Coordinates of C-alpha atoms and ligand atoms in Angstrom, one line a residue:
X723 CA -20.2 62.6 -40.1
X724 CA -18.6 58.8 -40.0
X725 CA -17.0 58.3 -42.4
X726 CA -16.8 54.8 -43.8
X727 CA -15.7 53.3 -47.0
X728 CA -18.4 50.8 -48.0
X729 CA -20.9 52.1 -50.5
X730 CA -22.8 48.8 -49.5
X731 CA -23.8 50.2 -46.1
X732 CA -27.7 50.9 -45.3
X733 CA -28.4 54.7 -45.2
X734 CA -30.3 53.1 -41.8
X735 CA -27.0 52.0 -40.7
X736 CA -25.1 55.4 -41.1
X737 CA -27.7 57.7 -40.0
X738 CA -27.3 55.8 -36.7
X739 CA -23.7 55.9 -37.0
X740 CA -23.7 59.9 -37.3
X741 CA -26.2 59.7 -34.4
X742 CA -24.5 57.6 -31.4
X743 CA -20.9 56.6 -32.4
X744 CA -18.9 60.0 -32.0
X745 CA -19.1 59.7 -27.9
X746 CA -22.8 60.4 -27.4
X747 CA -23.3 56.7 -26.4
X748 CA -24.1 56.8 -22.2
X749 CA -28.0 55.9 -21.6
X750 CA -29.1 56.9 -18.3
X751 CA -32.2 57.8 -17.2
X752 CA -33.5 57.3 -20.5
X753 CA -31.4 60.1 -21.7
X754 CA -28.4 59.9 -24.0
X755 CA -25.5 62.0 -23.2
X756 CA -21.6 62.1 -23.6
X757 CA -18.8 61.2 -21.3
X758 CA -15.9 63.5 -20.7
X759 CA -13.3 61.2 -22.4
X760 CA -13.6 58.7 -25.9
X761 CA -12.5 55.6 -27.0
X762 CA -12.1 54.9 -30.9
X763 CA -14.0 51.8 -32.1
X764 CA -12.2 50.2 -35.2
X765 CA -13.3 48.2 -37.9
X766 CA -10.9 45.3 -37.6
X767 CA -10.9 44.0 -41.4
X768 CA -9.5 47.3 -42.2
X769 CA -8.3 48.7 -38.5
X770 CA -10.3 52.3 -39.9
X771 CA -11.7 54.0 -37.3
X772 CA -15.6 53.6 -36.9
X773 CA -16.6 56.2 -34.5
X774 CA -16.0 57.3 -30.8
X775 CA -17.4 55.3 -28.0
X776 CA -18.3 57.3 -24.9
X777 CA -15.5 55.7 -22.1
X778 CA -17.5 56.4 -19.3
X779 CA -16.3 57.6 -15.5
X780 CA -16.7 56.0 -12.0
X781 CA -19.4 58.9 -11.6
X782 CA -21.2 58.5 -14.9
X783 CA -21.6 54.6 -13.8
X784 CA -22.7 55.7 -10.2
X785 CA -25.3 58.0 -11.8
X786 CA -26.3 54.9 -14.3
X787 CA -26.6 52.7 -11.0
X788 CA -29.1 55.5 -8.7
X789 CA -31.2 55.8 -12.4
X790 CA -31.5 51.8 -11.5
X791 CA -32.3 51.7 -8.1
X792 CA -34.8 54.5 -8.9
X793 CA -36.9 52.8 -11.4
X794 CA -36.9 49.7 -9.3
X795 CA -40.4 50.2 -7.7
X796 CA -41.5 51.5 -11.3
X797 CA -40.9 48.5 -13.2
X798 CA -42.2 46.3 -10.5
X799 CA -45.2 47.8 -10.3
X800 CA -46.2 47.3 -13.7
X801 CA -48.2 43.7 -14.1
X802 CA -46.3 40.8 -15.4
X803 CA -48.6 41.1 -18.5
X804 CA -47.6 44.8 -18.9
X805 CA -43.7 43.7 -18.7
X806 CA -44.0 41.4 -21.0
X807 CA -45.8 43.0 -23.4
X808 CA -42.7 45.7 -23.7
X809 CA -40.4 42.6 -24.2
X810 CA -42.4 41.5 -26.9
X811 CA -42.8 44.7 -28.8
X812 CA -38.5 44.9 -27.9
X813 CA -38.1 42.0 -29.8
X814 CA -40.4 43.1 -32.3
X815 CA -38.7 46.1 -33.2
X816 CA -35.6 44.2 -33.0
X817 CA -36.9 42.4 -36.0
X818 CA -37.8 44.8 -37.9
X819 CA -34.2 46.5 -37.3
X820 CA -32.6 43.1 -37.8
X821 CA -30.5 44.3 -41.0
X822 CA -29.2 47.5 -39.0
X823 CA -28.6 45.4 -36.2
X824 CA -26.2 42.8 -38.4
X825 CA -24.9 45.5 -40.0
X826 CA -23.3 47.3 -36.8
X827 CA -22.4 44.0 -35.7
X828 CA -20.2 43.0 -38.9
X829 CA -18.5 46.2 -39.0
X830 CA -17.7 46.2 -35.3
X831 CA -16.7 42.4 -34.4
X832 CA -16.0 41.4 -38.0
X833 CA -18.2 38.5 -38.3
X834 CA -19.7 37.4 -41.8
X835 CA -23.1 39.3 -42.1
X836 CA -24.9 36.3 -42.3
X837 CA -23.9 35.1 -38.5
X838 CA -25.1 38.0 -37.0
X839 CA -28.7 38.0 -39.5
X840 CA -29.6 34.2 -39.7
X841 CA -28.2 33.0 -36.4
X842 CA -27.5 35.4 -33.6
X843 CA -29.8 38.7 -34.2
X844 CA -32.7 35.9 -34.3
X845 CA -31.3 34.0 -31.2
X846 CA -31.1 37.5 -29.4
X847 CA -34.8 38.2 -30.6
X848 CA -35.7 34.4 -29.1
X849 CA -34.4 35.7 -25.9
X850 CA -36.8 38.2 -25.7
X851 CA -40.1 35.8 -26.6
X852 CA -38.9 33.7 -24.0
X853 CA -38.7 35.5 -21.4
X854 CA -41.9 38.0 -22.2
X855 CA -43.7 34.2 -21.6
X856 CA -41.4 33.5 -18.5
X857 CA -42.4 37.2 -16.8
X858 CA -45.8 35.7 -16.3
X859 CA -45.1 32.6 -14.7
X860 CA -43.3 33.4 -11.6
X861 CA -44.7 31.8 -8.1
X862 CA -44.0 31.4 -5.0
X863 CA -45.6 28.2 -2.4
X864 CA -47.5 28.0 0.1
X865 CA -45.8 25.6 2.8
X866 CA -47.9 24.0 5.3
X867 CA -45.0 24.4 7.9
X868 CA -44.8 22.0 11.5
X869 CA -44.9 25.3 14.2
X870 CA -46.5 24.6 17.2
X871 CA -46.1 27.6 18.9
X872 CA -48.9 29.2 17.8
X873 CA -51.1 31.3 20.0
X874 CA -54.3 29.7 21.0
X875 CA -57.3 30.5 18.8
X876 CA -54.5 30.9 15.6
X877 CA -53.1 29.7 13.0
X878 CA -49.9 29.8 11.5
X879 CA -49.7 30.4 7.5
X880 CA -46.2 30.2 5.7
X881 CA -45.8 30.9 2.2
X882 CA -43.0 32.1 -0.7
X883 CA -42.7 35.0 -2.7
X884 CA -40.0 35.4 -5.8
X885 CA -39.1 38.9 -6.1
X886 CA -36.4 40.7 -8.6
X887 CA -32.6 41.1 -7.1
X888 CA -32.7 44.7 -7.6
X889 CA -30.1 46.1 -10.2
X890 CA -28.0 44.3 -12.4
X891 CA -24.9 45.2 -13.8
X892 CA -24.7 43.3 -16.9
X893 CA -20.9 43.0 -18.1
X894 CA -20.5 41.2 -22.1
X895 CA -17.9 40.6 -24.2
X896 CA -16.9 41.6 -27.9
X897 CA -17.1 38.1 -29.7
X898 CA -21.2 37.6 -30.1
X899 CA -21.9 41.0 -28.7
X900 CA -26.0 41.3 -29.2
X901 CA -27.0 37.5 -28.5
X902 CA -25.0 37.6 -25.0
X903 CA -26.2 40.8 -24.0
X904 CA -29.4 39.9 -24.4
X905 CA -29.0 36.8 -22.8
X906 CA -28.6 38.8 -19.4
X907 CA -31.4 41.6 -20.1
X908 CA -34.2 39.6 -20.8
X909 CA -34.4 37.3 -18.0
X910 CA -33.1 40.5 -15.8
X911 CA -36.4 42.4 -16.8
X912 CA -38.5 39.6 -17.3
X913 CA -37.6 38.9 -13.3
X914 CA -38.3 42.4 -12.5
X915 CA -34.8 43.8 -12.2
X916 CA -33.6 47.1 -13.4
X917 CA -30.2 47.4 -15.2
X918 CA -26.7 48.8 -15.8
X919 CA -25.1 47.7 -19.1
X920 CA -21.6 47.2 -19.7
X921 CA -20.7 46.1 -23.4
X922 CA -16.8 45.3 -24.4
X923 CA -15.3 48.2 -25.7
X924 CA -14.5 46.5 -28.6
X925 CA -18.2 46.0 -30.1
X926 CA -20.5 48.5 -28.5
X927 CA -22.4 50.0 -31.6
X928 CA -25.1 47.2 -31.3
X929 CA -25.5 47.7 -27.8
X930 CA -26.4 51.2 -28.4
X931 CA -28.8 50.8 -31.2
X932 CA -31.1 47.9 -28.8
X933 CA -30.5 50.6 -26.2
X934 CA -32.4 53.2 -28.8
X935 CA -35.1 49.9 -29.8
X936 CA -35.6 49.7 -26.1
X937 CA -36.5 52.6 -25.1
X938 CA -39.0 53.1 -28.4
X939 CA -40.8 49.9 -27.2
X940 CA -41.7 51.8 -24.1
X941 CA -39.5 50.9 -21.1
X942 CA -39.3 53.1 -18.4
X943 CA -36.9 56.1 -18.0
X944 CA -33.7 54.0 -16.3
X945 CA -34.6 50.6 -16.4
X946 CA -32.1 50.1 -18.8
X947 CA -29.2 52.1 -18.4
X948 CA -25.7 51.8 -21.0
X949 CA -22.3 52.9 -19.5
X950 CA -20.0 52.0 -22.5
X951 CA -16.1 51.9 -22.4
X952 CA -12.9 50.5 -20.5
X953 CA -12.8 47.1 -18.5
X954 CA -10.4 48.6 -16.1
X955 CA -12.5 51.7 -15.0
X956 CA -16.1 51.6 -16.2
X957 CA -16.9 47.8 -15.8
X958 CA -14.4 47.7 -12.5
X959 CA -16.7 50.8 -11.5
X960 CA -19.5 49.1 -12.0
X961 CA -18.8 45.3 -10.2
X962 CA -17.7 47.1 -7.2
X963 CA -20.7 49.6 -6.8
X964 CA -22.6 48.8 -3.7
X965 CA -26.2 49.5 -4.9
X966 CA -25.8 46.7 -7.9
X967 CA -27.2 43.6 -6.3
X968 CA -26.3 41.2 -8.9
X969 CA -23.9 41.0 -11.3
X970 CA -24.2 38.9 -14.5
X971 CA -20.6 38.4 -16.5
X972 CA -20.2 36.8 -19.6
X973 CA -16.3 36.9 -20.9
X974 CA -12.8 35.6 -19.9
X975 CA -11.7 33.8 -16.6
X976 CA -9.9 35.4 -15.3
X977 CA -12.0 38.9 -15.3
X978 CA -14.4 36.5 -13.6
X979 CA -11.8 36.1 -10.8
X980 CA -11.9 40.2 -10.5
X981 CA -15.5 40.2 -10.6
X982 CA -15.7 37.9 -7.8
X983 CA -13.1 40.1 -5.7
X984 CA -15.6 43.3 -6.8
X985 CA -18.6 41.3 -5.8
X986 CA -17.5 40.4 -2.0
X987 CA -17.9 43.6 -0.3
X988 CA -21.7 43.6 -0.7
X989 CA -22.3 39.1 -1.3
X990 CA -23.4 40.5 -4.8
X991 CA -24.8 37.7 -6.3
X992 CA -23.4 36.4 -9.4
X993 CA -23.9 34.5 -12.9
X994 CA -20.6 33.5 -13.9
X995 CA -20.5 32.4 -18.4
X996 CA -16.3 31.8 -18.6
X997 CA -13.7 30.7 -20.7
X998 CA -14.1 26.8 -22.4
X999 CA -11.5 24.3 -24.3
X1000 CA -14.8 22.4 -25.4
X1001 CA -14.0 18.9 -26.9
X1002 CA -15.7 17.4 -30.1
X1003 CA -15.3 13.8 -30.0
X1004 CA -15.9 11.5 -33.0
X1005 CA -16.6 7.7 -32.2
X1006 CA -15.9 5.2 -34.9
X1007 CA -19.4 4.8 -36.0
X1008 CA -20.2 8.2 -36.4
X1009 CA -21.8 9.6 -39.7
X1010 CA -18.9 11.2 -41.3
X1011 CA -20.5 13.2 -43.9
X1012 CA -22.4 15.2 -40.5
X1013 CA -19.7 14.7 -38.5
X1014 CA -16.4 16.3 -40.6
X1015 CA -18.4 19.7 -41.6
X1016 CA -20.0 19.3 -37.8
X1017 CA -16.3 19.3 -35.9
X1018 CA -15.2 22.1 -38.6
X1019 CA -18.1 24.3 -38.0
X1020 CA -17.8 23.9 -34.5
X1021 CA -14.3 25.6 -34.3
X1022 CA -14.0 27.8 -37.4
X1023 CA -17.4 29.7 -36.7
X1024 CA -17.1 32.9 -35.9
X1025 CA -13.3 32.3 -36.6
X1026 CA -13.3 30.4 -33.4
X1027 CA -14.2 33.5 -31.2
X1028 CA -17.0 31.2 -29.6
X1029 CA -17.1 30.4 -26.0
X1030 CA -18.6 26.9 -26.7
X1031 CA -16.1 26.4 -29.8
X1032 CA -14.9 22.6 -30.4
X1033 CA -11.3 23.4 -30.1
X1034 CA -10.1 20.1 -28.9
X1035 CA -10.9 17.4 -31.6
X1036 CA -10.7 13.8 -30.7
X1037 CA -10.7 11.3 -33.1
X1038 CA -11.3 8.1 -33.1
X1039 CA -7.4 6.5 -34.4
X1040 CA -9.6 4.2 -36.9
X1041 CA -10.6 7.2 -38.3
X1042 CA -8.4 9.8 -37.4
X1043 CA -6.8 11.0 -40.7
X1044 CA -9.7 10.8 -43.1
X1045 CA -11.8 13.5 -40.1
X1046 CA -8.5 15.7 -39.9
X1047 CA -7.6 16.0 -43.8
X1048 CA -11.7 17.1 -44.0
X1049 CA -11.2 18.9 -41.4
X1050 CA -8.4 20.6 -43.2
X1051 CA -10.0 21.1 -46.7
X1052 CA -13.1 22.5 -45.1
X1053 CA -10.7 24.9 -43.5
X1054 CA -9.1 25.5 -46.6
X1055 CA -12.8 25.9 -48.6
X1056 CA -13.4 28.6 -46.3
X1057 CA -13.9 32.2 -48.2
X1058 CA -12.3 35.0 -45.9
X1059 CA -12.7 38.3 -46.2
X1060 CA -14.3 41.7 -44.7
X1061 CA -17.7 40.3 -43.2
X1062 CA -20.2 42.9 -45.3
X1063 CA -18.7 41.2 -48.8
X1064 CA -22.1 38.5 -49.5
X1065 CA -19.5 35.9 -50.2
X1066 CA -17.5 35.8 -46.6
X1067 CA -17.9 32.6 -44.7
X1068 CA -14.7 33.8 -41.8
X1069 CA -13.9 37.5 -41.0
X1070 CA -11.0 38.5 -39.0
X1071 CA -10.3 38.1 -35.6
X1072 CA -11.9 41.0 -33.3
X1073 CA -8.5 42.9 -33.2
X1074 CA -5.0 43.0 -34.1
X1075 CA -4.3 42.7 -30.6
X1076 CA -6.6 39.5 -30.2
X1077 CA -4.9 38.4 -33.3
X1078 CA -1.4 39.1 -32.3
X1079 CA -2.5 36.6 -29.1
X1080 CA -4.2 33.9 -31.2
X1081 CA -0.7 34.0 -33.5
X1082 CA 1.1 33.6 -30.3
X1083 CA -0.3 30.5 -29.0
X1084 CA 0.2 29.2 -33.1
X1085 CA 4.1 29.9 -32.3
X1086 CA 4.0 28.3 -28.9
X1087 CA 2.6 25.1 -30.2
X1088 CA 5.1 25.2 -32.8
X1089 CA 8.0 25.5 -30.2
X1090 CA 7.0 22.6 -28.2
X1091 CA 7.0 20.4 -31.2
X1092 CA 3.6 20.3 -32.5
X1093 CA 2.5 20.0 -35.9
X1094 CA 0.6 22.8 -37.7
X1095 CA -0.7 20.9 -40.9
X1096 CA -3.0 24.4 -41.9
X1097 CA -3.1 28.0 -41.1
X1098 CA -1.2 29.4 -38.5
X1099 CA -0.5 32.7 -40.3
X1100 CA -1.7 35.8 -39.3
X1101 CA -3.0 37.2 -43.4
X1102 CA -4.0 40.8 -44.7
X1103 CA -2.9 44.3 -44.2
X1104 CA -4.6 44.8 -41.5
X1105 CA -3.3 41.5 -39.6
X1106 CA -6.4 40.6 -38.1
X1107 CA -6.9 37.6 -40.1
X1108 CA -6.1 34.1 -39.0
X1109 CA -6.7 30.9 -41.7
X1110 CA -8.1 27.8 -40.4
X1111 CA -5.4 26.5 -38.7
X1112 CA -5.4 22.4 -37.6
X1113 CA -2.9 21.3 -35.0
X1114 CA -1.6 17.8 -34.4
X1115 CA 1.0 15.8 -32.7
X1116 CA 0.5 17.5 -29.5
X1117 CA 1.0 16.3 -26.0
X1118 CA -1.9 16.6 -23.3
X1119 CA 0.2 18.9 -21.2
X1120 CA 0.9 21.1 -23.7
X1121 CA -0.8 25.1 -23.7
X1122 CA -2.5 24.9 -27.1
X1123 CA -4.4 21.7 -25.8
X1124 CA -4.9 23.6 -22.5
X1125 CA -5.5 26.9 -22.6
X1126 CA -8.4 28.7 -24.5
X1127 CA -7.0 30.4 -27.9
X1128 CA -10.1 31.9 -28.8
X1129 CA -9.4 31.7 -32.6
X1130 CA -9.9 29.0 -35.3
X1131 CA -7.6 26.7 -34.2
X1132 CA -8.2 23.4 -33.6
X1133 CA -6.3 20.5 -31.4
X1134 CA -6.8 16.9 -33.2
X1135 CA -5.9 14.2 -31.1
X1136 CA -6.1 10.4 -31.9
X1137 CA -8.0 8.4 -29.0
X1138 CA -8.2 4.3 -28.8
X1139 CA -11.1 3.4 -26.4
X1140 CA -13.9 4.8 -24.8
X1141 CA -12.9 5.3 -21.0
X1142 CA -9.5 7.0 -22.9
X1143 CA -11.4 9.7 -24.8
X1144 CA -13.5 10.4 -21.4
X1145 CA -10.5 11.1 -19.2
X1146 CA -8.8 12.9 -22.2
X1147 CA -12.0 15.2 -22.7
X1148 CA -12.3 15.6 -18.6
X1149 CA -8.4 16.5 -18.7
X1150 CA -9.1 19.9 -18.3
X1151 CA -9.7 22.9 -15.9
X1152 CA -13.0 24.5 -17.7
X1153 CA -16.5 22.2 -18.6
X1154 CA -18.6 24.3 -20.5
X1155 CA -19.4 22.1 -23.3
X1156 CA -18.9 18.9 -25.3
X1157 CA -19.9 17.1 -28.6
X1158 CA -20.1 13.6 -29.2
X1159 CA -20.6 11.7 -32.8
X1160 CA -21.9 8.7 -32.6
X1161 CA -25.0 6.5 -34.4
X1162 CA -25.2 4.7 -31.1
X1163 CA -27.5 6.0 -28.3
X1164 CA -26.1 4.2 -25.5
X1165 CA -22.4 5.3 -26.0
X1166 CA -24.2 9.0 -26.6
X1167 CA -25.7 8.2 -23.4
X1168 CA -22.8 7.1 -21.5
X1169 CA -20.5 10.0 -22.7
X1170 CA -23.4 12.6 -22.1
X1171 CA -23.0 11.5 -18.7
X1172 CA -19.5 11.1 -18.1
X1173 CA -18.2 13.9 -19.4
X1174 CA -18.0 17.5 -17.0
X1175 CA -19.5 19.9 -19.1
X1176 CA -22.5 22.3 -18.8
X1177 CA -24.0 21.0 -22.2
X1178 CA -23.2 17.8 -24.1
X1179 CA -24.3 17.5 -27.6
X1180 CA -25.1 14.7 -29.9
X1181 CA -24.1 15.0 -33.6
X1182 CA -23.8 18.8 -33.3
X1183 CA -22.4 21.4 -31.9
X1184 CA -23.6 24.4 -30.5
X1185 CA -27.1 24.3 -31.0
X1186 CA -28.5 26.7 -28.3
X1187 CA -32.0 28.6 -28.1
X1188 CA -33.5 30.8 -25.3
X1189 CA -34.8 27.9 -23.9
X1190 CA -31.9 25.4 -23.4
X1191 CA -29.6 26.4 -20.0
X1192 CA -25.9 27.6 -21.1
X1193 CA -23.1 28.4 -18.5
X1194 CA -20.2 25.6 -17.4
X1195 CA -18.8 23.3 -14.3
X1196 CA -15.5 24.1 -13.6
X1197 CA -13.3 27.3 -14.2
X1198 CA -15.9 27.6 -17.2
X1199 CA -18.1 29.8 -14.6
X1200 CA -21.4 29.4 -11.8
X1201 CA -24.8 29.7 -13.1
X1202 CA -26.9 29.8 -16.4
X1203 CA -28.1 31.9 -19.1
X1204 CA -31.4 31.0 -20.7
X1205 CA -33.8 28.9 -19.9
X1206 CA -35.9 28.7 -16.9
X1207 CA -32.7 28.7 -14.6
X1208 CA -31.8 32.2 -15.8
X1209 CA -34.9 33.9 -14.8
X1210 CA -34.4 32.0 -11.1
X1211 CA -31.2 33.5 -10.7
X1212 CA -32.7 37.2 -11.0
X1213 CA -35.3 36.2 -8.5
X1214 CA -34.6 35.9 -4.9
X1215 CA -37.2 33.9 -2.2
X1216 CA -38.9 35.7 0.4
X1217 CA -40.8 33.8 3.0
X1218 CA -43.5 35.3 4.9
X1219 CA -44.7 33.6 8.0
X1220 CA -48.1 34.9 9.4
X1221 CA -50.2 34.1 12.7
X1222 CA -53.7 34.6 11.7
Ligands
NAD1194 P1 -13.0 39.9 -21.0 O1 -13.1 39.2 -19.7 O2 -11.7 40.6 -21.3 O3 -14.1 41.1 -21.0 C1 -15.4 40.9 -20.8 C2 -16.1 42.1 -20.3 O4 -15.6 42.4 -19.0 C3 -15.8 43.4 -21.2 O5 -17.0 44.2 -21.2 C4 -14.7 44.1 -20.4 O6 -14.7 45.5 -20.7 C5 -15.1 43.8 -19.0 N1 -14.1 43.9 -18.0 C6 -12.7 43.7 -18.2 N2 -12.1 43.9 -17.0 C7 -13.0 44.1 -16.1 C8 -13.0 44.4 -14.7 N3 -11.8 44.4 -14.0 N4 -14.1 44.6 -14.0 C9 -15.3 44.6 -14.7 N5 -15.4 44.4 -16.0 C10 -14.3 44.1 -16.7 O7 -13.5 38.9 -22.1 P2 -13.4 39.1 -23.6 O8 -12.0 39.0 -24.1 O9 -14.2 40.3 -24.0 O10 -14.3 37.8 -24.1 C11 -13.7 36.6 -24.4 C12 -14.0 35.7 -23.3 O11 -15.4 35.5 -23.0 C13 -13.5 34.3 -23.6 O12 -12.8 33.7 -22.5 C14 -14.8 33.5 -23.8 O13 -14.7 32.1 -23.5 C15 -15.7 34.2 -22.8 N6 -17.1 33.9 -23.2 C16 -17.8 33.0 -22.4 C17 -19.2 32.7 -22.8 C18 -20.0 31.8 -21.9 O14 -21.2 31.7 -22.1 N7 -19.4 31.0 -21.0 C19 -19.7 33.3 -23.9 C20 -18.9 34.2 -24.7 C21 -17.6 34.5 -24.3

């Protein structure tokens, strides 16, 4: 038995606790089984122990990956209608599991309860929809082609196909576990691929728990397979195994970089969702009272563990103090605690060694002379916390306005003109995302195009859904999740040219 200290815990949640999380947690085949060696998973508002995640071997991922390639031809022989029918009833089920589902998440990556059940269990679920929709919309052409070489009496026809990849290893990170991996699974089986899982061995308990919803909604024996466990050895196992044919990463830049090394052996192709220093710019006309909460939100969410998180804040110098001291007192108005108490807005940072790296950058800035004006103190006996923290009098060159902290700390810089704020915001080596506040649609028009970002939004900040493309220019990544351009990149073309 798990043992846990919260009373408040669903008797779903620790029934499925005693089931998966003391090592039984490798899918493959549709069969759960254990791997030789464990890894502890920790609640990290307490650091307790949760369970034992399976920390699967090169050979239990090579058996994961010949489960794949064998239910290739299976999946694609169902209909399009048939797939999607199973993703529907997945995100069915998903639904009707969605308190489990938040549960797991809070206890594993810390995040306030109501993240996980109002904004990124249902955004994982929309996934799903999507894409049961998308499966039945894939075409190829028929091109009316210019040979005229064509035996006498014949004619030449040329037309497309779209066909799935083949297997996918799907690699995610820790800090929205669910709503990225299922960012990567839908479109992969919607396309018709079959796949290898990889979730970050900090936050695999949800992972586990869709793997069980899954298979209950009817998918084939190994068309999902779940190898959970190290970076180093399971996930480097699995990038550089010749039968995957694609593999779709979601976390930091520079495992990209090793991904891209695994993947060019075999040209695997890739999908690429990196690191970001995403910048929220407020104009002088902007709407304060949507745009101070707006900016705040956008970097203390999830206590800043957000890809897309506003971390660089320019403001402009009209209005610059008034937007940081809300900034501030937002930050301050902020209720912290363990994410399963009803009355948490931020929970702790994933771990105390993620922590110990967001408190670092903090000290760095404060070494080259910047000016911490809240936060910056790592807070609780388990040191996992980090306070809102705003950071000003910073140069551009500086780490803290370079390099992704991954935390709730925010950059404010002052900005005086237009064509300023644009070069400041380009000023960097990732482009996943942007915000701009403004009242006037042709300055959001003009900095919607100027800036180098995957997304750009207008008065808010990370608003996605399974329809909107997500990924970055830059070091931020190649390719997109959702939207009609993720199911593309599971699909390859094949032409067929025919004398008839
Ligand atoms: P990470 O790169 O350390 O790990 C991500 C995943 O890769 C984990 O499952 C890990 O086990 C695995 N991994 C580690 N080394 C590997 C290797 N050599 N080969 C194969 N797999 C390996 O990232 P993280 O710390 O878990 O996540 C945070 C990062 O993710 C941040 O940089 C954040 O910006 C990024 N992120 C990007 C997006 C996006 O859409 N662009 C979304 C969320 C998070």
């Amino acid at each position: 038995m798990v043992q846990i200290n919260r009373p408040d815990l669903r008797p779903e949640t620790r029934a499925f606790l005693d089931r998966r999380a003391q090592g039984q947690g490798l899918l493959i085949d549709g069969q759960w089984s254990e791997a030789a060696e464990t890894l502890p998973t920790v609640d990290p508002a307490t650091n307790g122990t949760i369970g034992l995640i399976a920390d699967a071997s090169a050979s239990d991922v090579d058996d994961a990956v010949q489960a794949a390639r064998r239910a290739l031809p299976v999946w694609r022989r169902m209909t399009p209608a048939q797939r999607a029918g199973i993703l529907w009833k997945i995100a069915d089920l998903m639904e009707a599991r969605i308190d489990d589902l938040a549960e797991l998440e809070t206890l594993d990556q810390g995040k306030p309860l109501f993240v996980g059940r109002w904004a990124e269990i249902p955004g994982a679920i929309g996934q799903f929809r999507f894409f049961a929709g998308q499966s039945m919309m894939i075409e190829g052409n028929m091109i009316d082609s210019s040979i005229n070489y064509q035996p006498e009496g014949k004619q030449v026809r040329s037309w497309t196909v779209r066909e799935p990849v083949g297997v996918v290893a799907a690699i995610v990170p820790w800090n929205s576990p669910l709503v990225l991996t299922a960012m990567k699974l839908a479109p992969a089986l919607a396309a018709g691929c079959t796949i290898v899982l990889k979730p970050a061995e900090d936050t695999t308990l949800s992972a586990l728990l869709l793997g069980e919803i899954m298979m209950e909604a009817g998918l084939p024996a190994g068309v999902l397979n779940i190898v959970t466990g190290a970076g180093a050895t399971a996930g480097a196992a699995l990038a550089s195994h010749p039968g995957v044919a694609k593999i779709a990463f979601t976390g930091s830049t520079a495992t990209g970089r090793a991904i891209m090394d695994a993947a060019k052996t075999d040209f695997k192709r890739m999908t690429l969702e990196l690191g970001g220093k995403s910048p929220a710019i407020v104009m002088p006309d902007a709407d304060l009272e949507l745009a101070i909460p707006g900016v705040a939100n956008a970097i203390f969410f999830n206590a800043g563990q957000v890809c897309i998180a506003g971390s660089r804040l320019y403001v402009h110098r009209s209005i610059h103090d008034q937007v940081v001291e809300g900034v501030v007192r937002y930050g301050q108005g902020l209720a912290m605690g363990h994410g399963l108490d009803p009355v948490t807005q931020m929970g702790p940072l994933v771990s105390s060694r993620h922590a110990d790296r967001v408190a670092r950058f903090v000290d760095g800035a404060r070494k080259d002379g910047a000016s911490i004006l809240s936060g910056g103190e790592l807070l609780g006996n388990a040191g996992t916390f980090m306070a809102p923290t705003v950071v000003t009098d910073v140069r551009p060159d500086m780490e803290i306005v370079q390099e992704e902290v991954f935390g709730p700390v925010v950059v404010a810089q002052p900005f005086d003109d237009v064509e300023d704020v644009i070069a400041a915001a380009n000023d960097s080596q990732y482009g996943l995302a942007a915000s701009v506040w403004t009242e006037s649609l042709s300055t959001a028009h003009r900095m919607s195009s100027a800036i180098e970002a995957g997304t750009v939004w207008i008065n808010c900040h990370a608003m996605y859904d399974a329809s909107l493309p997500i990924g970055g220019v830059k070091r931020s990544g190649w390719g997109r999740d959702s939207g009609k351009q993720a199911l593309d990149s599971y699909l390859e073309w094949k032409t067929v040219c025919a004398v008839l």
